[in-house]
PDB file of C-alpha atoms in Angstrom:
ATOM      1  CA  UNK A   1      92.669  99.109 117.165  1.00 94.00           C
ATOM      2  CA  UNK A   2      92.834 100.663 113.435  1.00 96.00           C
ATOM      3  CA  UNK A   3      94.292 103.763 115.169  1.00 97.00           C
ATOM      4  CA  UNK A   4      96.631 101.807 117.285  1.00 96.00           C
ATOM      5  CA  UNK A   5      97.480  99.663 114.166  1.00 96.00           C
ATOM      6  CA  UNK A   6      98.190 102.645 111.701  1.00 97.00           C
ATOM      7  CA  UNK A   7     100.474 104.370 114.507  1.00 97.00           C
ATOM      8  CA  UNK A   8     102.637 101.231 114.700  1.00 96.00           C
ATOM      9  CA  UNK A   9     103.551 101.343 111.100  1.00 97.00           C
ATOM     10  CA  UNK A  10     103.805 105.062 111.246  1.00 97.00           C
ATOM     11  CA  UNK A  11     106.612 104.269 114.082  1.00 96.00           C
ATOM     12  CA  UNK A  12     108.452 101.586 112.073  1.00 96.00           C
ATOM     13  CA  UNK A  13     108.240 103.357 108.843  1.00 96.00           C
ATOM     14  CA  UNK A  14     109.674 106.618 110.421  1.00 96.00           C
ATOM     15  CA  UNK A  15     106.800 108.937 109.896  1.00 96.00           C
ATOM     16  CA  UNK A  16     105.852 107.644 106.617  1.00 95.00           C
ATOM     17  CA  UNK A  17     102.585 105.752 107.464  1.00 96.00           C
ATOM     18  CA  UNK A  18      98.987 107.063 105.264  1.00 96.00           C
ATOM     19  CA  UNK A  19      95.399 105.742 106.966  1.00 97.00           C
ATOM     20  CA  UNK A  20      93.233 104.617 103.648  1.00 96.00           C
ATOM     21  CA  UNK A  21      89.721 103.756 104.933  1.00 96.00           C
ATOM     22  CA  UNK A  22      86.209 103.874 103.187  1.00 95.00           C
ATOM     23  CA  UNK A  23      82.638 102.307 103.793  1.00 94.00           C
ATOM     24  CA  UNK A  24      83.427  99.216 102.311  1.00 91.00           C
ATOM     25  CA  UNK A  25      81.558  97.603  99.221  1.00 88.00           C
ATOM     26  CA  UNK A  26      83.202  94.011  98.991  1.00 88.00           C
ATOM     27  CA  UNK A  27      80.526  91.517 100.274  1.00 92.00           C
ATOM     28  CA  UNK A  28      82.104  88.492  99.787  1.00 90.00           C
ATOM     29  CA  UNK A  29      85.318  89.629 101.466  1.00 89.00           C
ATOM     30  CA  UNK A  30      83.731  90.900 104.726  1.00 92.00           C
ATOM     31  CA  UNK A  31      81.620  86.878 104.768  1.00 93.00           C
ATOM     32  CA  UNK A  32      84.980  85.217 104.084  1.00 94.00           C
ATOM     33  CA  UNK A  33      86.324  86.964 107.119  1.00 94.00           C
ATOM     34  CA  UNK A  34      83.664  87.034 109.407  1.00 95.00           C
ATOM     35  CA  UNK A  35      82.821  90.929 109.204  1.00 90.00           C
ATOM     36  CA  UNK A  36      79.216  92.210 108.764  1.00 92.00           C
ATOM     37  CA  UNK A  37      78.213  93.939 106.080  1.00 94.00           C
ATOM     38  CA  UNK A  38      75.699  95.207 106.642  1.00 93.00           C
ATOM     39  CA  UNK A  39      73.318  97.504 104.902  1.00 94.00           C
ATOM     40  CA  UNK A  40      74.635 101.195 103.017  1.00 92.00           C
ATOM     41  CA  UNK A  41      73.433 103.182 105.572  1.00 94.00           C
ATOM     42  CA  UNK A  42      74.795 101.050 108.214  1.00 94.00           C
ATOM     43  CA  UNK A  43      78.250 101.107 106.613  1.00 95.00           C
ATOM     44  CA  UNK A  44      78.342 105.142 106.499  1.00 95.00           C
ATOM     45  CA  UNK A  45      77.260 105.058 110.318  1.00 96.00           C
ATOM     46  CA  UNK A  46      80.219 102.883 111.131  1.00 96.00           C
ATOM     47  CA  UNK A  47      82.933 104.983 109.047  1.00 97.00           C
ATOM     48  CA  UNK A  48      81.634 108.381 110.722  1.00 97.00           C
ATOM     49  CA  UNK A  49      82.076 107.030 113.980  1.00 97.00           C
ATOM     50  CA  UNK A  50      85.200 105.290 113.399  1.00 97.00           C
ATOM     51  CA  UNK A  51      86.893 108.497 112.012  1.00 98.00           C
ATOM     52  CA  UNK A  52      85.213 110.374 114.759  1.00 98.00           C
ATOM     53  CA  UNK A  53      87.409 108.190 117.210  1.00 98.00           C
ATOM     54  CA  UNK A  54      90.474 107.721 115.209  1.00 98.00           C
ATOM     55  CA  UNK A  55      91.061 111.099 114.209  1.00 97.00           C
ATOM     56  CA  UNK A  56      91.544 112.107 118.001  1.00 97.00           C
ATOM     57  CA  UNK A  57      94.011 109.113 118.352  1.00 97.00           C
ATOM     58  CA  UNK A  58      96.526 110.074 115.718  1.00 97.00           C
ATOM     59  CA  UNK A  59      96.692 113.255 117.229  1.00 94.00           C
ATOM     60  CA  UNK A  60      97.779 111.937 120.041  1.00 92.00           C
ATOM     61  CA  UNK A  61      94.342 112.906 121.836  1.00 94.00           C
ATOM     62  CA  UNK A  62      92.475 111.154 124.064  1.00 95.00           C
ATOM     63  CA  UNK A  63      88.867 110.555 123.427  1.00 97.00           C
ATOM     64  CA  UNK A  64      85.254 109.200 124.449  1.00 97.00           C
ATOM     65  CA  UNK A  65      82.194 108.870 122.111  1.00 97.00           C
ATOM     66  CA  UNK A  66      78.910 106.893 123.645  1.00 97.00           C
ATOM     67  CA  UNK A  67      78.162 106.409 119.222  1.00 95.00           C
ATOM     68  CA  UNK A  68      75.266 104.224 118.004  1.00 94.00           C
ATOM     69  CA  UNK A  69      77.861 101.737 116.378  1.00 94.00           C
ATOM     70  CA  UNK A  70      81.219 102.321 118.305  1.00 96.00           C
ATOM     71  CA  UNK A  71      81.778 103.228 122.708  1.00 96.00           C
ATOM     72  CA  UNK A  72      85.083 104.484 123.390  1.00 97.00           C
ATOM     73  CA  UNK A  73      85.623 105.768 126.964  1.00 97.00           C
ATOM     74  CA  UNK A  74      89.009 108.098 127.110  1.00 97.00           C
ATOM     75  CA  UNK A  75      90.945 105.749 124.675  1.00 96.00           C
ATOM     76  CA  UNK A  76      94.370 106.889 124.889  1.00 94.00           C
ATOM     77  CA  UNK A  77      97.092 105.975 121.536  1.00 95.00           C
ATOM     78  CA  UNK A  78     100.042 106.173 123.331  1.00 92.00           C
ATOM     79  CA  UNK A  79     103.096 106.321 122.068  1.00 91.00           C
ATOM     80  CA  UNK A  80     101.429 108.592 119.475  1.00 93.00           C
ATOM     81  CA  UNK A  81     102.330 109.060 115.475  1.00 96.00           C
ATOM     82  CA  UNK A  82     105.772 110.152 114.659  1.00 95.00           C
ATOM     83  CA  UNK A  83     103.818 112.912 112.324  1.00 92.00           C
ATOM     84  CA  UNK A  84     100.856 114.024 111.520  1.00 95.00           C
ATOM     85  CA  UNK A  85      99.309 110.371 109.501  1.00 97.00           C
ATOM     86  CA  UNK A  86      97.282 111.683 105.988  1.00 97.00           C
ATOM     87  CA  UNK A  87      94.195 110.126 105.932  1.00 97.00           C
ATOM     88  CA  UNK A  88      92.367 109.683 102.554  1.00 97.00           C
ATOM     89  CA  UNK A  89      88.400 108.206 102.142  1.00 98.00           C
ATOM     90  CA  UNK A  90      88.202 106.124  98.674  1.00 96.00           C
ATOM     91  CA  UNK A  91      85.039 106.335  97.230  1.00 95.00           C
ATOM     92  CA  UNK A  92      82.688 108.604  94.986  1.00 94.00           C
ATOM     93  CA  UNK A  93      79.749 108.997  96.568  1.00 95.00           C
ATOM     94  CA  UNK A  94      78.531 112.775  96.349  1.00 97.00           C
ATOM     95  CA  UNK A  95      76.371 113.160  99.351  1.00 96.00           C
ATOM     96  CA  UNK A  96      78.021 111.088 101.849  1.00 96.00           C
ATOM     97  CA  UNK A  97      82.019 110.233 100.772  1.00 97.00           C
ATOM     98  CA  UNK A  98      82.838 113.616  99.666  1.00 98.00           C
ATOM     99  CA  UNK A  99      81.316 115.239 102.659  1.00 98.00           C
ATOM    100  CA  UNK A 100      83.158 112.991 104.656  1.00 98.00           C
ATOM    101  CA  UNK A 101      86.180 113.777 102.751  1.00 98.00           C
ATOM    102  CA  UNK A 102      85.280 117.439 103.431  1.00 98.00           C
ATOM    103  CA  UNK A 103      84.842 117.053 106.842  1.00 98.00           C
ATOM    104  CA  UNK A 104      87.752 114.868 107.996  1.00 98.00           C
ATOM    105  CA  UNK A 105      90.540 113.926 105.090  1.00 98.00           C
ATOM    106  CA  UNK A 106      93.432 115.133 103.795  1.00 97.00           C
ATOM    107  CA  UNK A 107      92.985 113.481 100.626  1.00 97.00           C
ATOM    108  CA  UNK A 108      89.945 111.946  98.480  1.00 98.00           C
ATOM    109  CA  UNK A 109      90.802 108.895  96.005  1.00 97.00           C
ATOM    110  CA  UNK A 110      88.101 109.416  93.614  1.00 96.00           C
ATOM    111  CA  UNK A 111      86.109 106.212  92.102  1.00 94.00           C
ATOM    112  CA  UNK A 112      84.160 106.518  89.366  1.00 93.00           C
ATOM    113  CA  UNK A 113      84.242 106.784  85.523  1.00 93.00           C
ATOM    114  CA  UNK A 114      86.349 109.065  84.134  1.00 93.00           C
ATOM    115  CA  UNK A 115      83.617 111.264  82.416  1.00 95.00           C
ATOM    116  CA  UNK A 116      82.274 111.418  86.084  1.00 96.00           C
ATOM    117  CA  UNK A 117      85.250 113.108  87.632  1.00 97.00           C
ATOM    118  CA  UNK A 118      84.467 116.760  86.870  1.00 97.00           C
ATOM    119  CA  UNK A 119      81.151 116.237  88.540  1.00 98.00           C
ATOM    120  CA  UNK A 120      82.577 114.729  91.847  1.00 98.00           C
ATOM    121  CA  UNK A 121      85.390 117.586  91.869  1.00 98.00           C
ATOM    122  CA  UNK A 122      82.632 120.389  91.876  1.00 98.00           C
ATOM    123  CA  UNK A 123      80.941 118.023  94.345  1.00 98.00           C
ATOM    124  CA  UNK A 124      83.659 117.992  96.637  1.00 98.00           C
ATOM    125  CA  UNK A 125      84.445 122.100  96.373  1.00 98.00           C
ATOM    126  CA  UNK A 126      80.632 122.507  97.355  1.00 98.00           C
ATOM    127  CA  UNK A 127      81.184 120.734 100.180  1.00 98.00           C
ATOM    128  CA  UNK A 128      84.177 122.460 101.251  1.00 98.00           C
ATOM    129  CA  UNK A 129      82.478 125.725 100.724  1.00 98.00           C
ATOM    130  CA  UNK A 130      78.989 124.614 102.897  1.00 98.00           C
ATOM    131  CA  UNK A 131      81.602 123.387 106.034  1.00 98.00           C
ATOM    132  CA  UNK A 132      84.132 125.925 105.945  1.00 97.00           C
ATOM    133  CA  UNK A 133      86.924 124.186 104.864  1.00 97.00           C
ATOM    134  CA  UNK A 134      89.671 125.322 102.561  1.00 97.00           C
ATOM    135  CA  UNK A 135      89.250 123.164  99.374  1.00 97.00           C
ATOM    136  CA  UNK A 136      93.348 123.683  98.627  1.00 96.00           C
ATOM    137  CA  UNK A 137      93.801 121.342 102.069  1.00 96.00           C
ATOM    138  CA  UNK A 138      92.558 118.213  99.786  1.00 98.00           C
ATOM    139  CA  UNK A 139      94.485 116.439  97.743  1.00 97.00           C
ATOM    140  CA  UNK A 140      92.499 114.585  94.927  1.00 97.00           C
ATOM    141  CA  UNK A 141      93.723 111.276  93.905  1.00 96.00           C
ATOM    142  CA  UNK A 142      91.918 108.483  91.356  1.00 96.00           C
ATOM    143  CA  UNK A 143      91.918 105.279  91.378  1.00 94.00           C
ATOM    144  CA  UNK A 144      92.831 103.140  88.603  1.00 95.00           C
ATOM    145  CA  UNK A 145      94.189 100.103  87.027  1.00 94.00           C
ATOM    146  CA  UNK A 146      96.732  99.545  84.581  1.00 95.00           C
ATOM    147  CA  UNK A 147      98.591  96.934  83.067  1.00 95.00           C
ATOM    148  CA  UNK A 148     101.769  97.687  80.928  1.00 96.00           C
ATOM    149  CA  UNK A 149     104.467  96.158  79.583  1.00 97.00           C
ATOM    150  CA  UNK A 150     107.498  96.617  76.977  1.00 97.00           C
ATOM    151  CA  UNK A 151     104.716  96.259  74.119  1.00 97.00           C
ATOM    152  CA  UNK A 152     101.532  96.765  73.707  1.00 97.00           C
ATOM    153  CA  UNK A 153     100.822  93.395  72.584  1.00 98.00           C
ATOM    154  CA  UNK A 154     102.604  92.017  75.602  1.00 97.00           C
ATOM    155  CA  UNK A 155     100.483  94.366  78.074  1.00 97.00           C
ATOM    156  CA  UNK A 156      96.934  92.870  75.959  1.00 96.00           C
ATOM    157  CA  UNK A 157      98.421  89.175  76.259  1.00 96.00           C
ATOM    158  CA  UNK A 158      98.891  89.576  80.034  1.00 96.00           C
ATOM    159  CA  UNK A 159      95.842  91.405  80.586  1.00 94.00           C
ATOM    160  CA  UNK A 160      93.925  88.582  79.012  1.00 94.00           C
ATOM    161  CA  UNK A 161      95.600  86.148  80.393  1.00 95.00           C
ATOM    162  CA  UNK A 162      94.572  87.384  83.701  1.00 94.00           C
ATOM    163  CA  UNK A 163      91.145  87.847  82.709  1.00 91.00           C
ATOM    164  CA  UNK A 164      90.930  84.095  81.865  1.00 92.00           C
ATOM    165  CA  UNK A 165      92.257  83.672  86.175  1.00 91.00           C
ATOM    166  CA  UNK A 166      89.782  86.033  87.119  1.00 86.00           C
ATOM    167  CA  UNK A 167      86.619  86.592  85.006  1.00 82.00           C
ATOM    168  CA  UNK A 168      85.125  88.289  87.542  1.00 75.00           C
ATOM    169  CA  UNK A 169      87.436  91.036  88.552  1.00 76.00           C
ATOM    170  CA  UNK A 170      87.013  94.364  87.684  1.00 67.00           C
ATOM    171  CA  UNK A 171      90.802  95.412  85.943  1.00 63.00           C
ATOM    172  CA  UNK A 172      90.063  92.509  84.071  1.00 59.00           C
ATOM    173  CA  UNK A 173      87.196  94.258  82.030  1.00 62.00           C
ATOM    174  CA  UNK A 174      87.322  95.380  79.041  1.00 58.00           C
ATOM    175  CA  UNK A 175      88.399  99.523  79.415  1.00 68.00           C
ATOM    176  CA  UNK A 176      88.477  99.407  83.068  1.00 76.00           C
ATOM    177  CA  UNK A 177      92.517  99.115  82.415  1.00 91.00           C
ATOM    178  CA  UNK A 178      95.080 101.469  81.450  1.00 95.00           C
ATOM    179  CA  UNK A 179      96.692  99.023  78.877  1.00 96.00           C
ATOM    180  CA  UNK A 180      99.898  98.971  76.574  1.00 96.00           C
ATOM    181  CA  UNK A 181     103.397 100.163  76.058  1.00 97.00           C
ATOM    182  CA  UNK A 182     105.205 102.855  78.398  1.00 95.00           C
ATOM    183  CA  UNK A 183     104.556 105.198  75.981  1.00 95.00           C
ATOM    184  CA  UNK A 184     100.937 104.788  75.431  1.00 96.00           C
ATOM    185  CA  UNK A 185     100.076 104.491  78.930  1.00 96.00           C
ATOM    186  CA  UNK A 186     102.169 107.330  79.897  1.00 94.00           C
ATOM    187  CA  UNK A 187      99.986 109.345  77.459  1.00 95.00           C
ATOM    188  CA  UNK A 188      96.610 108.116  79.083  1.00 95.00           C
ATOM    189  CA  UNK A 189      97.830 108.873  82.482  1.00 95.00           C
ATOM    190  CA  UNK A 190      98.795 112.278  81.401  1.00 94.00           C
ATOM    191  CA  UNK A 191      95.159 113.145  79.523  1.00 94.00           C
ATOM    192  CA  UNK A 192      94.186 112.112  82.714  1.00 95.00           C
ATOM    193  CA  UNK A 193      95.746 114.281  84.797  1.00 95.00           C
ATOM    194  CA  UNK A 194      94.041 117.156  82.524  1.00 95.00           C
ATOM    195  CA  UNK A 195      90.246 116.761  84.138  1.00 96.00           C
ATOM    196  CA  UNK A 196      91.419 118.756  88.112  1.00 96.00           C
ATOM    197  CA  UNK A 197      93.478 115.643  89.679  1.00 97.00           C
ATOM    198  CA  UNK A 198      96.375 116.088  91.851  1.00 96.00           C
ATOM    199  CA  UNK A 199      97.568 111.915  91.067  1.00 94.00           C
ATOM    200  CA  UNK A 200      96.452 108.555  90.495  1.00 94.00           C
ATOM    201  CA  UNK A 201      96.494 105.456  92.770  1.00 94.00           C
ATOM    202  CA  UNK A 202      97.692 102.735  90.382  1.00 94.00           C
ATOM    203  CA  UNK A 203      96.529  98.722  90.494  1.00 92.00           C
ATOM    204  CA  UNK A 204      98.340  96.139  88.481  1.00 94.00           C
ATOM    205  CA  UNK A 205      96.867  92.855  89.529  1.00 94.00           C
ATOM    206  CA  UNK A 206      97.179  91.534  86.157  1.00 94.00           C
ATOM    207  CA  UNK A 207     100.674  91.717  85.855  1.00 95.00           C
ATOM    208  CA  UNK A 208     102.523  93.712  88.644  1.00 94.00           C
ATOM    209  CA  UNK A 209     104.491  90.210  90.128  1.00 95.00           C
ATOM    210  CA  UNK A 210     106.372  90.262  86.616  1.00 95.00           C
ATOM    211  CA  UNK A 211     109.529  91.561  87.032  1.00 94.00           C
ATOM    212  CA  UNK A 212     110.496  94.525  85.374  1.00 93.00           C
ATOM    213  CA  UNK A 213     106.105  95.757  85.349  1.00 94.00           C
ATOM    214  CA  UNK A 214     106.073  98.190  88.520  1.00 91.00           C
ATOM    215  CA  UNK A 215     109.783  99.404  87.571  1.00 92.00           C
ATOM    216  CA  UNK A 216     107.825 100.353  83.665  1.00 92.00           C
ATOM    217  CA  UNK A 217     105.367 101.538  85.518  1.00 90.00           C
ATOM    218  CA  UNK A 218     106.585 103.993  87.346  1.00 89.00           C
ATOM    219  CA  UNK A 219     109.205 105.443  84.893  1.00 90.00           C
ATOM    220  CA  UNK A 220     106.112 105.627  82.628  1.00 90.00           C
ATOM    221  CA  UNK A 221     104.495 107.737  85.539  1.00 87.00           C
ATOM    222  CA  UNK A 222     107.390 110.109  86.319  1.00 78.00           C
ATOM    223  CA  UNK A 223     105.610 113.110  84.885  1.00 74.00           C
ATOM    224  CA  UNK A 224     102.442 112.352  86.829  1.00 71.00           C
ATOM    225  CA  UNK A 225     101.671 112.558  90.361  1.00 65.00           C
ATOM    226  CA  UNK A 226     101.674 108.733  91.970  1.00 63.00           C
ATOM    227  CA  UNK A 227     100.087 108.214  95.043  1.00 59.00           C
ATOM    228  CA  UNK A 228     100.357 104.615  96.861  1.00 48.00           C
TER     229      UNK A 228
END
């Protein structure tokens, strides 16, 4: 159905449609909507299998697995993708994600601490090496949050203002969030860029419904790669 689901888009968007998936980590989310979570291990399973079947189906293939979480018999995804639909694994694990990501993606979206990223990158290339595949195929994206706005003191304002909404999301955190003016956060986005990553995936949850924010925000990212 995720297949089927990402080739409609793909159809109405004219070829512009990108499959995001992971293992999932959210527990609360997959209880509100009636999903299991299951343990680590069992979440891995599932995502192997799934891109095992999926894969096939944006190709336009058609294709059977008898898995230990998911039983396709020749599933057909037909009509198929307009073009070939990137798919990118979020996560940071180094023994599992980024051999996945070696394995099966176009792109990784990297999460983890900055300091961490160097690590993951020669995780990833270690990978590629061990199956074969040509590391330059990858694109290497990171995930992160930001809130900005015309000052800094407006960006800190709005930030805590959301943090006082949501004490227990993560952007809220102190340093989890790319804060301030254009030109500050233009600057940390472009150190950033200086550890090995092709782009950034960029939240605003804070403040990305105020006018004017995503418009900042990507001006302020012009000279950096944005992905999403």
């Amino acid at each position: 159905m995720l297949a089927k689901t990402v080739t409609a888009l793909d159809v109405v968007s004219g070829g512009r449609a990108q499959l995001g998936i992971g293992a999932g980590w959210f527990e609360l989310e997959h209880d509100s909507l009636g999903y299991e979570f299951g343990t680590f291990t069992d979440r891995f399973e599932k995502l192997e299998e799934a891109l095992q079947i999926i894969l096939p189906m944006l190709r336009g293939e058609t294709v059977s697995l008898d898995g230990e979480r998911y039983h396709v018999k020749d599933a057909v995804n037909s009509p198929a993708p307009l073009s070939k639909v990137p798919v990118m694994i979020g996560g940071g694990g180094e023994r599992k994600t980024l051999r996945m990501v070696a394995q099966y993606a176009d792109e990784s979206n990297l999460i983890c601490a900055r300091e961490d990223i160097a690590r993951k990158l020669k995780a990833l290339d270690e990978h590629c090496e061990r199956l074969g595949r040509d590391r330059s195929q990858i694109t290497v994206s990171y995930q992160t949050s930001a809130c900005i706005a015309p000052t800094a003191d407006e960006a800190e304002a709005e930030l805590r203002a959301y943090a006082e909404r949501n004490p227990n999301a993560a952007a809220s955190r102190p340093g989890s969030a790319i804060v301030g003016s254009p030109e500050q956060v233009a600057e940390k986005f472009a150190d950033l860029m200086q550890t090995g990553i092709d782009g950034v995936t960029v939240n605003a949850p804070a403040n990305g419904h105020i006018p004017g924010r995503v418009r900042l925000l990507g001006e302020t990212l012009t000279p950096v790669v944005l992905h999403g």
